[in-house]
XYZ file of C-alpha atoms in Angstrom:
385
model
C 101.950 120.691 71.419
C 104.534 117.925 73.075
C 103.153 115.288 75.524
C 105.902 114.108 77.431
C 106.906 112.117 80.724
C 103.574 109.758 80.918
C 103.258 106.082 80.318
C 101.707 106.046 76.765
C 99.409 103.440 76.110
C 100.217 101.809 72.719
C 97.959 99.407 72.351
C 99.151 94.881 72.521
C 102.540 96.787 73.328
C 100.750 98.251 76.820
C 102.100 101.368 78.485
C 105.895 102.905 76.957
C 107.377 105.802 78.424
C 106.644 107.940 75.055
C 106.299 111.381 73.780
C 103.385 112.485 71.290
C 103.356 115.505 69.733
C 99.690 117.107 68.109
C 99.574 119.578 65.177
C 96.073 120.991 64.044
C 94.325 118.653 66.039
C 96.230 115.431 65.009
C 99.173 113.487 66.157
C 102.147 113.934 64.159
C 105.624 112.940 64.021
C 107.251 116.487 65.374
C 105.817 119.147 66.136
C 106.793 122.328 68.811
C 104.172 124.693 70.983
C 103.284 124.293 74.351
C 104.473 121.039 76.530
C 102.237 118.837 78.633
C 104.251 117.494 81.227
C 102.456 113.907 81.767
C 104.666 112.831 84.699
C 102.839 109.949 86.823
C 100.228 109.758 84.496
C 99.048 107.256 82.025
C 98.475 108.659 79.053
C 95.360 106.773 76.793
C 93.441 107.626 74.037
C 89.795 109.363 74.540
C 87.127 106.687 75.314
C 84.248 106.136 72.330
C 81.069 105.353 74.113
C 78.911 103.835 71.179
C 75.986 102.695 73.497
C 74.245 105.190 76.334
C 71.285 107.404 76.223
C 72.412 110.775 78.271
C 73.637 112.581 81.542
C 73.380 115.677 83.561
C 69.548 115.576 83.245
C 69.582 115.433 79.080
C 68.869 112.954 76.977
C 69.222 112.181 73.391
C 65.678 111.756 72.501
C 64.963 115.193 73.961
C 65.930 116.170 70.526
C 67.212 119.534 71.713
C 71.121 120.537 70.054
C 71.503 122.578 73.418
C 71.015 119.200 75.281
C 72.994 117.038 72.858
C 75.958 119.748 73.944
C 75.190 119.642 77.534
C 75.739 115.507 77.036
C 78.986 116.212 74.981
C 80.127 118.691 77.697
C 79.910 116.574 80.406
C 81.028 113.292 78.422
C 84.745 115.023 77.129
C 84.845 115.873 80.826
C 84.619 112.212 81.907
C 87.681 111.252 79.402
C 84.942 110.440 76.545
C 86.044 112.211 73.593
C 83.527 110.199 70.548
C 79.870 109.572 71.239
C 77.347 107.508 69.685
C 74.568 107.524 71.989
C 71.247 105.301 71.281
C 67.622 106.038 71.055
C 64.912 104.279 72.763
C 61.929 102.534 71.192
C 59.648 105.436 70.556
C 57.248 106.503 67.582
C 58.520 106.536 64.095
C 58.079 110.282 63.852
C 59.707 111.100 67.051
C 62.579 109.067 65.846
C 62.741 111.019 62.793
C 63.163 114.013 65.176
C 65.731 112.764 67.194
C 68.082 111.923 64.318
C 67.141 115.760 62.540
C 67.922 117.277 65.309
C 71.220 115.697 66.138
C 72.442 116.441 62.278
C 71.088 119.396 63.314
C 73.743 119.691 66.161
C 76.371 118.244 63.984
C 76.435 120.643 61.342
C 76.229 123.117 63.932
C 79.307 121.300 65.892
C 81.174 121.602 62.804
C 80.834 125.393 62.122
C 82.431 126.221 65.534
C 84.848 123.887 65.957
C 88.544 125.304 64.938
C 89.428 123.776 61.521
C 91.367 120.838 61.056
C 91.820 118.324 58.494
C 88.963 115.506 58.324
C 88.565 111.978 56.431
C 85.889 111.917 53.933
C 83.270 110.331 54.943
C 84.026 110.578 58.649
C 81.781 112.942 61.048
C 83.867 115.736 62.693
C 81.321 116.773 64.804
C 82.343 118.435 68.045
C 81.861 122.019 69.637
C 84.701 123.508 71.914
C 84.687 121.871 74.908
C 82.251 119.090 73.466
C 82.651 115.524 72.911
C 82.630 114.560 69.048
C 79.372 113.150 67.672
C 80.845 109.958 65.676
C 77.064 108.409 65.283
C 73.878 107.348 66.832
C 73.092 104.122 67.752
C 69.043 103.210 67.213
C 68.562 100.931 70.379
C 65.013 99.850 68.661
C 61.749 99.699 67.688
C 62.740 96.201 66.059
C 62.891 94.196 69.068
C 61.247 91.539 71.119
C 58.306 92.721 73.462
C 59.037 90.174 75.652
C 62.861 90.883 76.338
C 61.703 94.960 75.860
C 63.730 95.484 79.184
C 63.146 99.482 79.814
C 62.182 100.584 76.427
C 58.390 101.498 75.781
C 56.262 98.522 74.201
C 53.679 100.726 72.650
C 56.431 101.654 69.796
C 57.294 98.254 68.979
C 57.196 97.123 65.757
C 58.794 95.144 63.115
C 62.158 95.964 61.308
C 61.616 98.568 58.261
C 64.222 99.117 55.875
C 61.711 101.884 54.759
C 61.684 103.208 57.797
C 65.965 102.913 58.304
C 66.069 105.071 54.924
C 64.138 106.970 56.940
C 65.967 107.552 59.647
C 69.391 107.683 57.577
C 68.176 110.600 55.699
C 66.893 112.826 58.397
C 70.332 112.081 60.411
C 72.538 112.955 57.386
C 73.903 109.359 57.891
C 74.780 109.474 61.372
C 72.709 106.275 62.124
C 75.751 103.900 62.341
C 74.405 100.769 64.638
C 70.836 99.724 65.324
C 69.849 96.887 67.570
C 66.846 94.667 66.430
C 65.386 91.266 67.477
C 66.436 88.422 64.487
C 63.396 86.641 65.252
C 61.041 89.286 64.792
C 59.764 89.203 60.804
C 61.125 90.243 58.498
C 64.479 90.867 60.402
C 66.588 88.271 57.978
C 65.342 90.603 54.997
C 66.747 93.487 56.910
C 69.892 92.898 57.974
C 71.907 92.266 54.608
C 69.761 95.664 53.172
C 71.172 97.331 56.450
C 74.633 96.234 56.105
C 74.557 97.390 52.372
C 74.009 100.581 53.985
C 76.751 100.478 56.229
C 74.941 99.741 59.329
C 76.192 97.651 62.083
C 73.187 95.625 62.715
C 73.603 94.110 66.560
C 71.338 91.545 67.875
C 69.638 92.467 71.376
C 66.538 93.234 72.998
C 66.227 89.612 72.217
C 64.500 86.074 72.685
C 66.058 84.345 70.193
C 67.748 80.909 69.941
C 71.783 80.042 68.816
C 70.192 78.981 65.252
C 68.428 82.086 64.649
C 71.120 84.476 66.116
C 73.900 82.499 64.162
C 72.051 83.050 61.128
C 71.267 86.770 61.771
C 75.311 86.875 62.487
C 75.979 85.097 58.624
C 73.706 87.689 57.272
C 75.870 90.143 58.493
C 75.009 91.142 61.799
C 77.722 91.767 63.778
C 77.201 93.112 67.359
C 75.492 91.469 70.097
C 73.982 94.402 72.522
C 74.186 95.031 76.396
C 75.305 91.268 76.179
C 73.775 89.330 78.866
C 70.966 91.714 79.517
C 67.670 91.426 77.587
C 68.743 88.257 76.067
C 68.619 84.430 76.947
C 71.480 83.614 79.129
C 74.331 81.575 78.014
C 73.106 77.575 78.958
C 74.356 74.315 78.001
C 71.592 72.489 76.095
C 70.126 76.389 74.822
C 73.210 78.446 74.171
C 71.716 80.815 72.630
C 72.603 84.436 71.394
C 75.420 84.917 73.399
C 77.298 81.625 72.069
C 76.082 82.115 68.482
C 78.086 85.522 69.076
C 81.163 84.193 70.344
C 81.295 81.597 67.448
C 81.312 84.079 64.746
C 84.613 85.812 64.717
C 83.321 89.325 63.148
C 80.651 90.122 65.511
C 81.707 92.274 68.620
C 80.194 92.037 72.295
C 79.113 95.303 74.231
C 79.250 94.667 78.170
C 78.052 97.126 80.729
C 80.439 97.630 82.605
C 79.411 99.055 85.672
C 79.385 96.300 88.666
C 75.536 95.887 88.313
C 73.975 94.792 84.689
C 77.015 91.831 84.764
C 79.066 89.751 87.044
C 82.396 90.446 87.413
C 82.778 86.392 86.657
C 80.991 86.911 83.648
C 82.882 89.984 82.674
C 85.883 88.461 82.808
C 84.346 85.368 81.532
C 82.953 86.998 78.204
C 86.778 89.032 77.478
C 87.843 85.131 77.514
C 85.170 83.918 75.143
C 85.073 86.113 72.892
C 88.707 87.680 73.271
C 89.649 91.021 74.363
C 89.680 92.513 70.778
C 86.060 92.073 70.534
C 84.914 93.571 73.817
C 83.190 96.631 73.772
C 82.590 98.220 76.884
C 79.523 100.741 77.247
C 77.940 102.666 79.818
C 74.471 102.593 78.588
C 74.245 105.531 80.692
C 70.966 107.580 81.295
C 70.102 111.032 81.953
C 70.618 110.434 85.599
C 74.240 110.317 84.973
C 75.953 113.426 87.047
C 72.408 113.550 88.774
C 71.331 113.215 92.432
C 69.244 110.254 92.964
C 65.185 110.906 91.621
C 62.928 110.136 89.155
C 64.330 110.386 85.912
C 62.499 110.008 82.435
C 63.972 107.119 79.854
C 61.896 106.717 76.797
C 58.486 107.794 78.361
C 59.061 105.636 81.029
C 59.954 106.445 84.957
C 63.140 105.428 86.524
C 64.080 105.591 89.836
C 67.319 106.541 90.699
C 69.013 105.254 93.851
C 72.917 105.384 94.459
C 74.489 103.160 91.309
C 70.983 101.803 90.887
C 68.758 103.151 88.696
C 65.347 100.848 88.042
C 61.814 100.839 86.450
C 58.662 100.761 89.377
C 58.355 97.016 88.318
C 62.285 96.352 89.761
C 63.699 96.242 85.870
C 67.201 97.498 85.292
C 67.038 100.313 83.451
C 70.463 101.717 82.128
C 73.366 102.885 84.714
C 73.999 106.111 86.335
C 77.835 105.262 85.700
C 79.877 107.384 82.735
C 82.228 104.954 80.819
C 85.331 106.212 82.372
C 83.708 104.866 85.970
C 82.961 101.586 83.834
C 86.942 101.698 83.020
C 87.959 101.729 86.985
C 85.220 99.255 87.774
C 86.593 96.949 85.279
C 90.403 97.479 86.913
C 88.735 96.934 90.375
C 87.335 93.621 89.352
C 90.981 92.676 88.659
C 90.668 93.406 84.571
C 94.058 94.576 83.320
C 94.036 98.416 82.926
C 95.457 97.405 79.229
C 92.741 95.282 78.455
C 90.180 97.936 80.027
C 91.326 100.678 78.022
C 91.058 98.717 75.120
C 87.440 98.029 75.389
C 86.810 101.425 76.087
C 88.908 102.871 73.002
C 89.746 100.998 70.057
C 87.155 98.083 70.009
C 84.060 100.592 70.100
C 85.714 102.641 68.004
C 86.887 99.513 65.104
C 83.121 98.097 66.115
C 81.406 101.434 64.132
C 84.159 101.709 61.243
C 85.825 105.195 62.937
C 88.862 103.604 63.672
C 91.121 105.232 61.237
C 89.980 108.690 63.497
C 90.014 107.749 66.541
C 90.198 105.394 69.342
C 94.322 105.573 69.526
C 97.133 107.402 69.811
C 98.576 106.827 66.590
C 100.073 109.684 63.489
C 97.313 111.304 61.873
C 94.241 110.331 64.337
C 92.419 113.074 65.812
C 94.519 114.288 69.326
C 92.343 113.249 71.761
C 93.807 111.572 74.564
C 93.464 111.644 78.474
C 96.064 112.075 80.971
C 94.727 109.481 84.137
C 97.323 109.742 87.571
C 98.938 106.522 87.640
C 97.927 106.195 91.227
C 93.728 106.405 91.579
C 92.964 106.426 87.579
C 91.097 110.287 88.157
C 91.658 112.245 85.094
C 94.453 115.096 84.876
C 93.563 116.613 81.619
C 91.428 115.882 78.701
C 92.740 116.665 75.234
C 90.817 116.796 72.493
């Protein structure tokens, strides 16, 4: 297949007129078939949402492979080609579940899709028409009750490296980022045993101070989640979290970006601090996602659904109605470069989780999935993948 005409986004360069051509699933150097003409489009690389829950009425924690490919459906339709959705804070055994059945989906991903040639050691996990499954993302139970934000408090408890073996096993190591609370015992145990295990440990869900969250991040933390939300804000005499982040030059920031969890000021403010190669841009999405407003179930727990709102009875946020490719034009609205946007949305997620060398740009020998956006309004064209 040729892809020719667009504006190619290659990465610090920005947009090139450019040609790619895709072999068995990968970008190559030549190759012949069937020609997309890209003509007053950009063309960018699939998006890699590594933080969001579900859409079109599924979620993940349904742990149901028919629902995990209703998610992926509707996600490679949106322009989001990788997936590593997050769990809520639920019971140990329910986790165990969730991750079971989404190797479950995985394996079955795998014997349908078309072959191509795959990394060792790097998931390949996508039915036709599907999003691939790069990972899952446990979003708790090792977090602070009192920054729980929508997640269930009843399944609380402290971090497990016990239970993380857990967890690894019955997900066929798909577990590749879990959020916890440093100042929850024994979290400074846990994180260097989790990064041993190649798990990005991310600090959120949070009450921590700078001194505990800069010592979670020299353990080898290296995420900060939802930044801004469930955490102590960013203050002059208490920086907390969010400056302990910025100071450590490994750990990446996820940002909702959907005009509601954070400020456009702050936005912008946080690609300044922390630089735009460490911005990771999420949707934290929900199962309301593609929905009419209603009452939608997160975790156990009711949310009510109103326009681009979506909120617990008590008022609380609770995750966004808005796909990461809406996330993408919100950021351009709020005057973010498109370059910059797409580069949260891509490559940064997809470095953040170690999949980088499959996916997250359009470079020789990286999976083919890309999205062809009109230059004009940003909607999608075509979806390749």
């Amino acid at each position: 297949m040729i892809i020719q005409n667009g504006l190619v986004f290659r990465g610090k360069e920005g947009f090139k007129e450019d040609t790619l051509y895709i072999e068995n699933g990968r970008f190559v150097e030549a190759a012949g078939g069937d020609v997309v003409d890209a003509a007053g489009c950009y063309v960018i690389p699939g998006l890699v949402d590594i933080h969001f829950h579900g859409a079109v009425g599924k979620d993940l924690c349904d742990a149901d492979p028919e629902g995990i490919a209703a998610i992926a459906e509707y996600e490679r339709a949106n322009g989001i080609t990788s997936i590593c959705p997050a769990t809520m804070t639920l019971s140990a055994e329910r986790l165990r579940e969730i991750c079971r059945n989404a190797a479950l989906y995985s394996e079955t991903a795998k014997l349908q899709e078309k072959p191509c040639q795959t990394a060792s050691g790097q998931p390949n996990s996508r039915r036709p028409g599907g999003a691939r499954l790069v990972g899952l993302h446990l979003e708790g139970p090792f977090i602070a009750p009192e920054k729980k934000g929508a997640q269930n408090p009843e399944y609380i408890i402290p971090p497990s490296v016990q239970l993380l073996d857990e967890l690894l096993e019955a997900s066929c190591g798909l577990v590749k980022l879990i959020t916890i609370a440093p100042e929850i015992s024994p979290a400074m145990a846990f994180i260097p045993k989790a990064a041993e295990r190649g798990i990005h440990v991310s600090v959120g869900h949070t009450a921590c101070d700078y001194d505990t969250a800069a010592q979670a991040f020299a353990l080898g933390a290296d995420h900060l989640t939802h930044t801004c939300n469930a955490m102590p804000p960013l203050s002059h005499r208490a920086p907390g979290p969010i400056a302990a982040g910025y100071m450590a030059d490994h750990v990446f920031a996820e940002v909702i970006c959907d005009g509601i969890h954070v400020h456009p000021a702050m936005v912008k403010g946080l690609l300044r601090l922390f630089g735009e190669d460490r911005v990771v841009f999420i949707s934290d999405s929900m199962r309301a996602a593609g929905m009419p407003d209603g009452t939608y179930d997160l975790g156990g727990l009711d949310v009510h659904v109103s326009g681009a709102y979506a909120r617990l009875a008590d008022g609380t946020i609770a995750g966004s109605v808005s796909n990461l490719m809406q996330c993408v034009r919100q950021a351009v609205s709020m005057g973010i470069p498109l370059e910059t946007a797409v580069t949260c949305a891509t490559i940064n997620p997809a470095r953040s989780i170690g999949i980088d060398r499959q996916v997250g740009s359009l470079e020789i020998g990286k999976y083919a999935d890309c999205v062809l956006l009109d230059k004009n309004i940003l909607e999608i064209r075509q979806v390749l993948s």
